[in-house]
């Protein structure tokens, strides 16, 4: 395990696209986390001169901050960035024919896949850590009550966010492995997630809608039920549905197994 | 002699095309084993199978007398077709990666870089290398951890004459350390110069396998020239063990029924009053043998 992690680290340590993407995501998400409340407040008041009476609320108060931030970070647009990066890293191994060389040098085919799954895991965990750090900073500076119980009350949303990034990353790993060509793989990933699945989802019966992988990922964390939303009379789910977790986990395992299967059967 | 690689009945089908047909090979320790065949004859496919990147359709192979495994591949250094490295990583970092996979200590990296003459360029990214340098780095990576066997697939392909000379020198140097080398090539001349043993493959089938000397070697023929060719020919017919005398390119080709001693012959001719201007063993060229085998595969 440690060895595979070291190998993956060696591969990306001088890969500027990886670090470029890491910086874009860090800066982008941090700006999102810190800017979202001022942005919403300004825009709700902004358009008309007669300000709507907004109930006092903060996105950054414990424990709801975890729900609010994970919902934002888990939007498909933001999930696509790490997924595209993973696709690129996987297809690179084919472009450079290094995957073949890795096997020749003595890695097993299973280790090849496992090392990439570790990479997806580390990328997902890093994004959770980024959210965690920002969440604590924002939460501690905006909450009146920072008692331990309150701070950790909705911590499980972090787990759901991790699952979202990880599952999406595993889909990217599968597509990259299947298609081998970077541009082609990225095209398929984008077309599927932005066009194909949403359309198929729209025309499917309700029971099937729940099963679509990206739809299930999207359902994991529902729109935060803030005071603002309640004002408009909408009520969103304030809990994580266990069935969605099961569906996403099942897809993640299917993506992983298919990737193992392809690499085992294929002539490299 | 210790067996390095034993191949039995190895076959590979790509759809309808049979790239390798029921191949049997035995490679022993210390040999520089050439796999010779025209392009597309199944050399790379064969090596791909014994290196675990191509699944065989039938047959088995053993490395060092053991069943194939991932750990066994770590003891073999291989360059298959092209040098495969991460273009954005330096030579040193690429070697570190290979060393990590093989479970080899980083301390051998400098030594390997020196062997292949890339020590000065160790920190340059792989993508800045010329093709010859890339090829040498690949050989360097293959040398990490003192492998027991080295596989080189067309190591001089695409190189300029100087690059070719460098690689051949390098291979000879490595072979002198006692490392078994398996070298696939479509160049007869290369195999003839470097290898001790050769297998000749055509359309995935083995035509010949054995020592290069046995296929090339010195023959039981001498080339002789003198000023008076007519007298020379007449006298030679009286010499012991002479089977046949032919004229070729202004020289006489003399076939003997057993290996002749050129010194005795020279002395004898001098006694007959004939002073020779040319005397040499006739070398069989691999090329003529190769072409003969390709024409007439049943001979093997």
mmCIF file of C-alpha atoms in Angstrom, chain B residues 60-249:
data_model
loop_
_atom_site.group_PDB
_atom_site.id
_atom_site.type_symbol
_atom_site.label_atom_id
_atom_site.label_comp_id
_atom_site.label_asym_id
_atom_site.label_seq_id
_atom_site.Cartn_x
_atom_site.Cartn_y
_atom_site.Cartn_z
ATOM 1 C CA UNK B 60 3.685 -21.830 -21.041
ATOM 2 C CA UNK B 61 6.953 -20.212 -20.117
ATOM 3 C CA UNK B 62 9.254 -20.354 -17.121
ATOM 4 C CA UNK B 63 11.791 -17.832 -15.920
ATOM 5 C CA UNK B 64 14.737 -19.260 -13.997
ATOM 6 C CA UNK B 65 12.832 -22.545 -13.848
ATOM 7 C CA UNK B 66 9.944 -20.936 -11.987
ATOM 8 C CA UNK B 67 6.339 -20.234 -12.879
ATOM 9 C CA UNK B 68 5.814 -16.624 -14.047
ATOM 10 C CA UNK B 69 5.012 -14.077 -11.335
ATOM 11 C CA UNK B 70 5.257 -10.352 -10.759
ATOM 12 C CA UNK B 71 8.260 -10.753 -8.512
ATOM 13 C CA UNK B 72 10.167 -12.685 -11.149
ATOM 14 C CA UNK B 73 9.765 -9.803 -13.598
ATOM 15 C CA UNK B 74 11.609 -7.599 -11.095
ATOM 16 C CA UNK B 75 14.742 -9.666 -11.750
ATOM 17 C CA UNK B 76 14.547 -9.064 -15.484
ATOM 18 C CA UNK B 77 15.448 -5.772 -17.118
ATOM 19 C CA UNK B 78 13.453 -5.061 -20.242
ATOM 20 C CA UNK B 79 13.201 -2.566 -23.031
ATOM 21 C CA UNK B 80 10.185 -3.517 -25.110
ATOM 22 C CA UNK B 81 9.864 -1.673 -28.438
ATOM 23 C CA UNK B 82 10.153 1.947 -27.315
ATOM 24 C CA UNK B 83 11.625 3.648 -24.254
ATOM 25 C CA UNK B 84 8.582 4.280 -22.029
ATOM 26 C CA UNK B 85 9.018 7.050 -19.484
ATOM 27 C CA UNK B 86 7.154 9.998 -17.996
ATOM 28 C CA UNK B 87 8.206 12.881 -20.273
ATOM 29 C CA UNK B 88 7.942 15.538 -17.568
ATOM 30 C CA UNK B 89 10.129 13.647 -15.075
ATOM 31 C CA UNK B 90 13.905 13.887 -15.097
ATOM 32 C CA UNK B 91 16.045 10.897 -15.998
ATOM 33 C CA UNK B 92 16.807 10.417 -12.314
ATOM 34 C CA UNK B 93 13.183 10.590 -11.205
ATOM 35 C CA UNK B 94 12.155 8.168 -13.918
ATOM 36 C CA UNK B 95 14.805 5.760 -12.683
ATOM 37 C CA UNK B 96 13.674 6.279 -9.080
ATOM 38 C CA UNK B 97 10.197 5.264 -10.102
ATOM 39 C CA UNK B 98 11.456 2.144 -11.860
ATOM 40 C CA UNK B 99 13.655 1.333 -8.854
ATOM 41 C CA UNK B 100 10.689 1.683 -6.518
ATOM 42 C CA UNK B 101 8.625 -0.708 -8.606
ATOM 43 C CA UNK B 102 11.456 -3.220 -8.752
ATOM 44 C CA UNK B 103 12.144 -2.833 -5.063
ATOM 45 C CA UNK B 104 15.733 -1.811 -5.791
ATOM 46 C CA UNK B 105 17.794 0.568 -3.690
ATOM 47 C CA UNK B 106 18.203 4.095 -5.108
ATOM 48 C CA UNK B 107 21.957 3.862 -4.597
ATOM 49 C CA UNK B 108 22.426 2.034 -7.905
ATOM 50 C CA UNK B 109 20.901 4.878 -9.919
ATOM 51 C CA UNK B 110 24.116 6.898 -10.275
ATOM 52 C CA UNK B 111 26.046 3.830 -11.335
ATOM 53 C CA UNK B 112 23.468 2.959 -13.969
ATOM 54 C CA UNK B 113 23.369 6.535 -15.272
ATOM 55 C CA UNK B 114 27.153 6.429 -15.634
ATOM 56 C CA UNK B 115 27.058 3.079 -17.431
ATOM 57 C CA UNK B 116 24.716 4.450 -20.079
ATOM 58 C CA UNK B 117 26.530 7.784 -20.248
ATOM 59 C CA UNK B 118 23.691 9.969 -18.978
ATOM 60 C CA UNK B 119 25.056 11.027 -15.613
ATOM 61 C CA UNK B 120 25.496 14.639 -16.755
ATOM 62 C CA UNK B 121 21.904 14.764 -17.974
ATOM 63 C CA UNK B 122 20.386 13.111 -14.914
ATOM 64 C CA UNK B 123 18.311 16.143 -13.961
ATOM 65 C CA UNK B 124 16.991 16.921 -17.455
ATOM 66 C CA UNK B 125 13.398 15.988 -18.221
ATOM 67 C CA UNK B 126 13.022 12.881 -20.355
ATOM 68 C CA UNK B 127 11.214 14.807 -23.099
ATOM 69 C CA UNK B 128 14.337 16.887 -23.810
ATOM 70 C CA UNK B 129 16.344 13.776 -24.714
ATOM 71 C CA UNK B 130 17.339 12.719 -28.208
ATOM 72 C CA UNK B 131 16.085 9.318 -29.315
ATOM 73 C CA UNK B 132 19.458 7.735 -28.687
ATOM 74 C CA UNK B 133 19.528 9.121 -25.149
ATOM 75 C CA UNK B 134 16.001 7.872 -24.518
ATOM 76 C CA UNK B 135 17.049 4.445 -25.719
ATOM 77 C CA UNK B 136 20.082 4.501 -23.435
ATOM 78 C CA UNK B 137 17.988 5.592 -20.468
ATOM 79 C CA UNK B 138 15.685 2.652 -21.157
ATOM 80 C CA UNK B 139 18.672 0.318 -21.076
ATOM 81 C CA UNK B 140 19.773 2.049 -17.885
ATOM 82 C CA UNK B 141 16.390 1.452 -16.280
ATOM 83 C CA UNK B 142 16.602 -2.179 -17.357
ATOM 84 C CA UNK B 143 19.988 -2.463 -15.640
ATOM 85 C CA UNK B 144 18.686 -1.288 -12.260
ATOM 86 C CA UNK B 145 19.309 -3.764 -9.492
ATOM 87 C CA UNK B 146 21.672 -5.962 -11.493
ATOM 88 C CA UNK B 147 19.079 -8.075 -13.291
ATOM 89 C CA UNK B 148 19.821 -11.704 -14.081
ATOM 90 C CA UNK B 149 18.495 -11.286 -17.582
ATOM 91 C CA UNK B 150 18.144 -8.355 -19.932
ATOM 92 C CA UNK B 151 15.594 -8.153 -22.727
ATOM 93 C CA UNK B 152 16.298 -5.701 -25.508
ATOM 94 C CA UNK B 153 13.786 -5.359 -28.298
ATOM 95 C CA UNK B 154 15.238 -3.702 -31.397
ATOM 96 C CA UNK B 155 17.593 -1.592 -29.289
ATOM 97 C CA UNK B 156 19.167 0.175 -32.253
ATOM 98 C CA UNK B 157 15.962 0.903 -34.121
ATOM 99 C CA UNK B 158 15.718 4.492 -35.265
ATOM 100 C CA UNK B 159 19.232 5.408 -34.182
ATOM 101 C CA UNK B 160 21.935 7.089 -36.239
ATOM 102 C CA UNK B 161 25.150 5.162 -36.955
ATOM 103 C CA UNK B 162 26.899 6.629 -33.925
ATOM 104 C CA UNK B 163 23.957 5.763 -31.684
ATOM 105 C CA UNK B 164 23.928 2.234 -33.073
ATOM 106 C CA UNK B 165 27.632 1.835 -32.354
ATOM 107 C CA UNK B 166 27.157 3.156 -28.798
ATOM 108 C CA UNK B 167 24.311 0.788 -28.038
ATOM 109 C CA UNK B 168 26.203 -2.202 -29.439
ATOM 110 C CA UNK B 169 29.239 -1.345 -27.349
ATOM 111 C CA UNK B 170 27.005 -1.036 -24.326
ATOM 112 C CA UNK B 171 25.384 -4.407 -24.955
ATOM 113 C CA UNK B 172 28.772 -6.057 -25.364
ATOM 114 C CA UNK B 173 29.924 -4.414 -22.133
ATOM 115 C CA UNK B 174 26.860 -5.676 -20.267
ATOM 116 C CA UNK B 175 27.214 -9.158 -21.733
ATOM 117 C CA UNK B 176 30.801 -9.294 -20.495
ATOM 118 C CA UNK B 177 29.455 -8.996 -16.940
ATOM 119 C CA UNK B 178 27.775 -12.346 -17.426
ATOM 120 C CA UNK B 179 24.232 -11.043 -17.684
ATOM 121 C CA UNK B 180 22.101 -13.123 -20.008
ATOM 122 C CA UNK B 181 20.826 -10.956 -22.834
ATOM 123 C CA UNK B 182 17.852 -11.633 -25.057
ATOM 124 C CA UNK B 183 17.983 -9.383 -28.065
ATOM 125 C CA UNK B 184 15.256 -9.177 -30.674
ATOM 126 C CA UNK B 185 16.272 -7.712 -33.979
ATOM 127 C CA UNK B 186 15.471 -7.736 -37.649
ATOM 128 C CA UNK B 187 19.083 -6.867 -38.424
ATOM 129 C CA UNK B 188 21.193 -9.882 -39.268
ATOM 130 C CA UNK B 189 24.350 -7.959 -38.984
ATOM 131 C CA UNK B 190 23.472 -6.907 -35.442
ATOM 132 C CA UNK B 191 22.751 -10.455 -34.303
ATOM 133 C CA UNK B 192 25.877 -11.717 -36.020
ATOM 134 C CA UNK B 193 28.011 -9.107 -34.272
ATOM 135 C CA UNK B 194 26.572 -9.343 -30.776
ATOM 136 C CA UNK B 195 24.924 -12.713 -30.183
ATOM 137 C CA UNK B 196 26.237 -16.107 -29.177
ATOM 138 C CA UNK B 197 22.954 -17.887 -29.887
ATOM 139 C CA UNK B 198 20.148 -17.187 -32.269
ATOM 140 C CA UNK B 199 16.552 -18.174 -32.922
ATOM 141 C CA UNK B 200 15.184 -17.351 -36.318
ATOM 142 C CA UNK B 201 11.476 -16.640 -36.504
ATOM 143 C CA UNK B 202 9.245 -16.112 -39.488
ATOM 144 C CA UNK B 203 5.486 -15.522 -39.369
ATOM 145 C CA UNK B 204 5.446 -16.538 -35.718
ATOM 146 C CA UNK B 205 7.158 -19.841 -36.342
ATOM 147 C CA UNK B 206 10.571 -20.940 -35.215
ATOM 148 C CA UNK B 207 12.814 -21.826 -38.153
ATOM 149 C CA UNK B 208 16.100 -22.372 -36.383
ATOM 150 C CA UNK B 209 17.532 -22.174 -32.913
ATOM 151 C CA UNK B 210 21.123 -22.760 -31.876
ATOM 152 C CA UNK B 211 24.583 -21.315 -31.475
ATOM 153 C CA UNK B 212 25.542 -18.573 -33.914
ATOM 154 C CA UNK B 213 28.797 -20.415 -34.533
ATOM 155 C CA UNK B 214 26.940 -23.508 -35.622
ATOM 156 C CA UNK B 215 25.057 -21.569 -38.228
ATOM 157 C CA UNK B 216 27.873 -19.233 -39.156
ATOM 158 C CA UNK B 217 31.167 -20.431 -37.916
ATOM 159 C CA UNK B 218 34.144 -21.285 -39.984
ATOM 160 C CA UNK B 219 33.366 -23.844 -42.583
ATOM 161 C CA UNK B 220 35.566 -26.598 -43.969
ATOM 162 C CA UNK B 221 36.505 -24.337 -46.851
ATOM 163 C CA UNK B 222 39.506 -22.174 -47.605
ATOM 164 C CA UNK B 223 39.885 -19.282 -50.014
ATOM 165 C CA UNK B 224 43.233 -19.381 -51.763
ATOM 166 C CA UNK B 225 44.822 -17.056 -54.301
ATOM 167 C CA UNK B 226 48.149 -17.110 -56.124
ATOM 168 C CA UNK B 227 49.717 -15.544 -59.196
ATOM 169 C CA UNK B 228 49.510 -18.709 -61.206
ATOM 170 C CA UNK B 229 45.954 -19.845 -60.619
ATOM 171 C CA UNK B 230 46.089 -22.742 -63.100
ATOM 172 C CA UNK B 231 49.091 -24.352 -61.415
ATOM 173 C CA UNK B 232 47.570 -23.696 -58.027
ATOM 174 C CA UNK B 233 44.362 -25.457 -59.000
ATOM 175 C CA UNK B 234 46.229 -28.467 -60.417
ATOM 176 C CA UNK B 235 48.370 -28.883 -57.326
ATOM 177 C CA UNK B 236 45.499 -28.428 -54.935
ATOM 178 C CA UNK B 237 43.628 -31.324 -56.472
ATOM 179 C CA UNK B 238 46.504 -33.536 -55.326
ATOM 180 C CA UNK B 239 46.430 -32.285 -51.730
ATOM 181 C CA UNK B 240 45.001 -34.515 -49.011
ATOM 182 C CA UNK B 241 41.303 -34.310 -48.101
ATOM 183 C CA UNK B 242 40.457 -31.920 -50.925
ATOM 184 C CA UNK B 243 36.948 -32.574 -52.118
ATOM 185 C CA UNK B 244 36.303 -29.832 -54.566
ATOM 186 C CA UNK B 245 38.007 -26.767 -56.060
ATOM 187 C CA UNK B 246 35.886 -23.940 -57.460
ATOM 188 C CA UNK B 247 36.824 -20.596 -58.883
ATOM 189 C CA UNK B 248 35.035 -17.543 -57.463
ATOM 190 C CA UNK B 249 35.893 -13.844 -57.788
#
